[in-house]
């Protein structure tokens, strides 16, 4: 019997992840999540279900949250992908990350990277969300441990911090 | 010196006499009101940065050079016989490194007495073959290319058919009956209880099957270096995993290291080695490459356990003043092919109230589904729903306030053990909760808004969580004045790493940032218990204190020499703030860091052990939940508006992480009460809800306002830290409190969970249109 690979052959895909351009050669059926984790070493996004039902793989694509497990890598050609690894600046955490620590916005932490990414995207789009807006924006992220009350507190606290004008006054 | 002692050991509601090796702690308990720098403070988690940056490494994230991925092919039938397996096409795929099944068996054939690849498969998801491949795509292709012949057999899915004459077997060579004798507990007599009763209530209840739904699925990664096996395993028990895998592979324990640094959810289902653990180890040995084997979400829902459903009958009798004369609770549960879980449904009935006549019985039977597992307060969640609903009904029958009925039957001693409690402050929990929700003036509040009716309900809870020996800790005090604390427990998301660091830093007189807690790894740490039964803190923290106390004594002895006071006994020195002070001449003092710096490369290494529990006391945790709900009388919709949760768990080491645990428990309880249920098609025996969309766990938008209250008084006779467990207590009373509030709102008692609109609406129609 002849040795055969299944599926179409690998294709080149150019990705821009956290501002770093890279090219991968992948099977067209590979998801963004799989390429991030298995080809590029971004392990922050998790595979909680693989069906777009839990939100643990949430990343930001061109400014909007997507489920990494439902997004094909080839569809991300030339687009901007941001992951949990890209929102902090070296040792400096993003205000949303700081707030999650300060308000205990997690328990086991497995869903946390997805929760943080949903919160970051929300605050970039709507810097002054109400509690209800936070709940709706984050309704795609399951936290089985039930950290929700503290997650909401974290996001609202981060919004308040981000709202403070930088550099000591209004421009 | 360790010694062997016969003592009572409590775990998840079961108490047994066992011989255990214990050491004395030599530590004076922290008294109530003891002033502390760190213990009792809302210290943020020490591993917070790792968790929010995605840098925390879960088993799911382990990547090793040359690593292969492995997965089982699983039975698509509830009961079937494997007649043939053709793996030729799968083996021929490039990148497939190995396939094992009953016709191509691995070198070890079983785990914990069960065959890995039996001919007869007793449940959907049973293991048929294990495949390893170089990546997930190839693996998926190979699994799809496997050709298996099945002879489908009749299956049983409910208690009656499983226990009927001539029923199909639900497990190899075992009767479908697990407890044909009903595991009966009895004190006094039912007849006497009925004779003394002025009022009797009798109610039937059902509770549904609930799934753990850990966000990180179960799984393992295995790597061999020569004859040394390293296993990453998403587990609540690294030491339990080590002994079971060493036993299965027949290799010495010292050749196995089990690591579980971060665990993505552990609610009772992640315990020892599992078939995927064993096959990952065997495949890694056979291929010479590391093997990663995590369950898919569908597999997680199919074969990683659940809380068994139950059918219960509760009969209560009471005198006119509310004094209980009888508590009788019977339950029937089905726990899958290999049993387990759910056998202590009668636990709360035995101990929650003073009552002379108590009888509980639990009949368990096997069915053709995967096995039930421990799930956050197994048995107690189901049992408390029925018992506390019936108590509420009894209060109605007697015309008493439900809270007053509970005060009437309050007990200061453990009814089943006949011993005083080490400490019991359920009374304070009742009072705190009642005051916060406004229980006493609830009847004066707004009870109607359009079609919505509002109501209030409450329920109480008892659980163990006293922990006990054996548990050890090792502390290394380093020359720069920092410390490493090594404990063989796990942090399953409860904050164990943080609270043990608080206890260590408190005892050593160091700041939080100078203490590093190492856990979840069998190599560097001494034994610690599995994280189940809410025992982790109460077992491990006294051992940590004890080790830190010993380390400090050694440092003080060295400091005495450094201060030229070598003839002064160690106990004449105090550690005040960060200085060692000679009590008889406080001018003579030496900063801790100066003392450690003078050690050069010497490092103090001290160990400590968890001392024994008091043998003449029952150690338990208590709590009460109060619920405020709204019911839409037109649609049957239920809106839980508020839960007030008041708990007595002894000393609260960290009010922030403790509050988080209560949120988690209440939200699990909310899901159990309102939305969660596993559904199995009765015709085929196949699960219809094996995902996170059809199985509905709560989202943030479903969560009501939750108030968390702690009595927060140290239980000084329980252990030297004065803390007891909190993982399980807050899930226990939530469903009953909600159901009781529904009854208060609309006058119908829902006795079947979950309380969904399709259940509530017909009841409402009966009530409105009799």
Short mmCIF file of C-alpha atoms in Angstrom, two decimals, chain B residues 181-392:
data_model
loop_
_atom_site.label_atom_id
_atom_site.label_comp_id
_atom_site.label_asym_id
_atom_site.label_seq_id
_atom_site.Cartn_x
_atom_site.Cartn_y
_atom_site.Cartn_z
CA UNK B 181 -28.33 -4.14 51.65
CA UNK B 182 -28.99 -0.39 51.37
CA UNK B 183 -25.98 0.53 53.61
CA UNK B 184 -28.51 1.19 56.34
CA UNK B 185 -27.77 3.50 59.25
CA UNK B 186 -30.23 3.50 62.11
CA UNK B 187 -30.48 4.99 65.56
CA UNK B 188 -33.64 4.77 67.63
CA UNK B 189 -36.56 3.47 65.61
CA UNK B 190 -38.84 4.74 62.88
CA UNK B 191 -41.91 3.44 64.77
CA UNK B 192 -40.96 5.38 67.90
CA UNK B 193 -40.36 8.50 65.82
CA UNK B 194 -43.76 8.25 64.18
CA UNK B 195 -45.53 7.52 67.47
CA UNK B 196 -44.12 10.67 69.03
CA UNK B 197 -44.89 12.90 66.04
CA UNK B 198 -47.70 15.46 65.95
CA UNK B 199 -46.93 16.20 62.30
CA UNK B 200 -45.37 14.08 59.59
CA UNK B 201 -44.22 15.12 56.12
CA UNK B 202 -43.22 12.67 53.43
CA UNK B 203 -41.83 13.80 50.09
CA UNK B 204 -40.21 12.23 47.03
CA UNK B 205 -37.29 13.91 45.31
CA UNK B 206 -35.14 13.41 42.25
CA UNK B 207 -31.77 14.94 41.50
CA UNK B 208 -30.19 14.91 38.07
CA UNK B 209 -26.82 13.72 36.84
CA UNK B 210 -24.37 16.62 36.93
CA UNK B 211 -21.02 16.81 35.13
CA UNK B 212 -17.81 18.31 36.53
CA UNK B 213 -16.88 20.10 33.27
CA UNK B 214 -13.29 20.90 34.29
CA UNK B 215 -12.05 23.63 31.94
CA UNK B 216 -8.78 21.74 31.49
CA UNK B 217 -9.79 18.26 30.41
CA UNK B 218 -8.23 15.27 32.11
CA UNK B 219 -4.91 14.20 30.71
CA UNK B 220 -1.27 13.25 31.13
CA UNK B 221 2.07 13.66 29.43
CA UNK B 222 4.79 11.05 29.92
CA UNK B 223 8.55 11.13 29.36
CA UNK B 224 11.13 8.45 30.06
CA UNK B 225 14.80 9.20 30.70
CA UNK B 226 16.34 5.73 30.98
CA UNK B 227 14.27 4.01 33.65
CA UNK B 228 13.03 7.29 35.13
CA UNK B 229 9.44 8.22 34.31
CA UNK B 230 8.22 11.81 34.59
CA UNK B 231 4.48 12.26 34.37
CA UNK B 232 2.66 15.54 34.04
CA UNK B 233 -0.86 14.83 35.15
CA UNK B 234 -3.79 17.17 35.71
CA UNK B 235 -4.56 15.72 39.12
CA UNK B 236 -5.76 16.50 42.62
CA UNK B 237 -3.31 13.92 43.99
CA UNK B 238 0.28 13.71 42.79
CA UNK B 239 1.20 11.07 45.39
CA UNK B 240 -1.90 8.99 44.67
CA UNK B 241 -1.01 9.08 40.99
CA UNK B 242 2.56 8.03 41.70
CA UNK B 243 1.56 4.96 43.67
CA UNK B 244 -1.07 3.84 41.18
CA UNK B 245 1.15 4.24 38.10
CA UNK B 246 4.16 2.64 39.80
CA UNK B 247 1.91 -0.27 40.75
CA UNK B 248 0.47 -0.63 37.27
CA UNK B 249 3.90 -0.54 35.60
CA UNK B 250 5.44 -2.62 38.38
CA UNK B 251 8.33 -0.19 38.81
CA UNK B 252 9.69 1.30 42.05
CA UNK B 253 8.16 4.52 43.33
CA UNK B 254 11.50 6.33 43.26
CA UNK B 255 11.57 5.92 39.48
CA UNK B 256 8.36 7.91 39.06
CA UNK B 257 7.95 11.66 39.38
CA UNK B 258 4.48 13.17 39.08
CA UNK B 259 4.08 16.89 38.39
CA UNK B 260 0.86 18.88 38.60
CA UNK B 261 2.02 22.46 38.88
CA UNK B 262 -1.17 24.13 37.63
CA UNK B 263 -4.49 22.29 37.34
CA UNK B 264 -7.35 23.60 35.23
CA UNK B 265 -10.15 22.70 37.59
CA UNK B 266 -10.41 19.81 39.99
CA UNK B 267 -13.82 19.17 41.47
CA UNK B 268 -13.37 15.58 42.61
CA UNK B 269 -12.89 13.85 39.27
CA UNK B 270 -9.12 14.24 38.88
CA UNK B 271 -7.59 11.64 41.13
CA UNK B 272 -5.05 8.89 40.41
CA UNK B 273 -3.63 7.42 37.22
CA UNK B 274 -6.17 6.71 34.50
CA UNK B 275 -6.09 4.61 31.32
CA UNK B 276 -4.70 7.54 29.32
CA UNK B 277 -1.98 7.98 31.95
CA UNK B 278 -0.93 4.37 31.71
CA UNK B 279 -1.09 4.32 27.90
CA UNK B 280 0.88 7.58 27.67
CA UNK B 281 3.60 5.98 29.81
CA UNK B 282 3.56 2.70 27.87
CA UNK B 283 3.49 4.38 24.46
CA UNK B 284 6.32 6.71 25.50
CA UNK B 285 8.40 3.73 26.57
CA UNK B 286 7.60 1.81 23.38
CA UNK B 287 8.31 4.69 21.00
CA UNK B 288 11.19 6.27 22.90
CA UNK B 289 9.43 9.64 22.69
CA UNK B 290 7.39 11.71 25.13
CA UNK B 291 3.64 11.20 24.71
CA UNK B 292 0.92 13.75 25.46
CA UNK B 293 -2.61 12.42 25.99
CA UNK B 294 -5.30 14.91 26.95
CA UNK B 295 -9.00 14.12 26.59
CA UNK B 296 -11.07 16.03 24.05
CA UNK B 297 -14.09 17.92 25.43
CA UNK B 298 -16.43 15.19 24.23
CA UNK B 299 -14.34 12.52 25.97
CA UNK B 300 -14.24 14.67 29.10
CA UNK B 301 -18.03 14.74 29.24
CA UNK B 302 -18.30 11.03 28.38
CA UNK B 303 -15.72 9.30 30.56
CA UNK B 304 -14.46 11.67 33.27
CA UNK B 305 -17.19 11.09 35.83
CA UNK B 306 -20.27 12.84 37.12
CA UNK B 307 -22.44 13.27 40.19
CA UNK B 308 -24.91 10.38 40.04
CA UNK B 309 -28.61 11.15 39.84
CA UNK B 310 -30.79 10.07 42.74
CA UNK B 311 -34.36 9.28 43.64
CA UNK B 312 -35.05 9.95 47.29
CA UNK B 313 -37.85 9.72 49.81
CA UNK B 314 -37.69 11.75 53.02
CA UNK B 315 -40.04 11.32 55.95
CA UNK B 316 -39.87 13.70 58.91
CA UNK B 317 -41.82 13.66 62.14
CA UNK B 318 -42.02 16.42 64.75
CA UNK B 319 -43.85 17.45 67.86
CA UNK B 320 -46.07 20.51 67.71
CA UNK B 321 -43.24 22.71 69.03
CA UNK B 322 -41.00 21.58 66.16
CA UNK B 323 -38.86 19.07 68.05
CA UNK B 324 -37.86 16.44 65.49
CA UNK B 325 -38.92 12.91 66.36
CA UNK B 326 -37.98 11.22 63.10
CA UNK B 327 -35.65 11.68 60.14
CA UNK B 328 -35.88 8.99 57.53
CA UNK B 329 -34.15 9.25 54.16
CA UNK B 330 -33.94 6.59 51.49
CA UNK B 331 -32.14 6.96 48.18
CA UNK B 332 -31.65 5.03 44.99
CA UNK B 333 -28.67 5.92 42.83
CA UNK B 334 -27.12 4.57 39.67
CA UNK B 335 -23.38 5.01 39.48
CA UNK B 336 -22.40 3.55 36.14
CA UNK B 337 -20.41 0.50 35.18
CA UNK B 338 -17.79 0.64 37.90
CA UNK B 339 -19.66 2.30 40.71
CA UNK B 340 -18.29 4.91 43.06
CA UNK B 341 -19.57 8.22 44.40
CA UNK B 342 -22.89 9.17 45.84
CA UNK B 343 -23.02 6.72 48.70
CA UNK B 344 -23.24 9.19 51.57
CA UNK B 345 -26.55 10.79 50.68
CA UNK B 346 -27.68 10.10 54.24
CA UNK B 347 -24.74 11.96 55.81
CA UNK B 348 -26.59 15.23 56.50
CA UNK B 349 -29.66 13.36 57.85
CA UNK B 350 -27.47 11.69 60.47
CA UNK B 351 -25.80 14.82 61.76
CA UNK B 352 -27.46 18.10 60.87
CA UNK B 353 -30.08 17.97 63.65
CA UNK B 354 -30.63 16.54 67.10
CA UNK B 355 -33.03 13.66 66.60
CA UNK B 356 -33.30 10.34 68.42
CA UNK B 357 -34.84 8.36 65.59
CA UNK B 358 -32.91 8.40 62.34
CA UNK B 359 -32.77 5.91 59.52
CA UNK B 360 -30.95 6.32 56.22
CA UNK B 361 -30.55 3.89 53.35
CA UNK B 362 -28.81 4.14 49.99
CA UNK B 363 -29.27 1.50 47.33
CA UNK B 364 -26.80 1.77 44.47
CA UNK B 365 -26.83 -0.09 41.19
CA UNK B 366 -24.69 -0.25 38.06
CA UNK B 367 -25.88 0.89 34.64
CA UNK B 368 -24.29 0.99 31.19
CA UNK B 369 -22.65 4.39 31.41
CA UNK B 370 -19.22 5.55 32.53
CA UNK B 371 -18.68 5.53 36.29
CA UNK B 372 -19.69 8.24 38.70
CA UNK B 373 -16.90 9.95 40.58
CA UNK B 374 -16.60 12.12 43.64
CA UNK B 375 -17.98 15.56 42.78
CA UNK B 376 -17.67 18.47 45.20
CA UNK B 377 -19.39 17.21 48.38
CA UNK B 378 -20.51 13.89 46.89
CA UNK B 379 -23.80 12.66 48.34
CA UNK B 380 -24.16 15.67 50.62
CA UNK B 381 -25.31 17.94 47.78
CA UNK B 382 -28.07 15.51 46.74
CA UNK B 383 -28.95 14.53 50.32
CA UNK B 384 -29.11 18.12 51.56
CA UNK B 385 -31.42 19.18 48.74
CA UNK B 386 -33.99 16.59 49.81
CA UNK B 387 -33.52 16.89 53.58
CA UNK B 388 -33.54 20.67 53.71
CA UNK B 389 -36.51 20.90 51.34
CA UNK B 390 -38.41 18.52 53.62
CA UNK B 391 -37.46 20.54 56.71
CA UNK B 392 -38.89 23.59 54.97
#
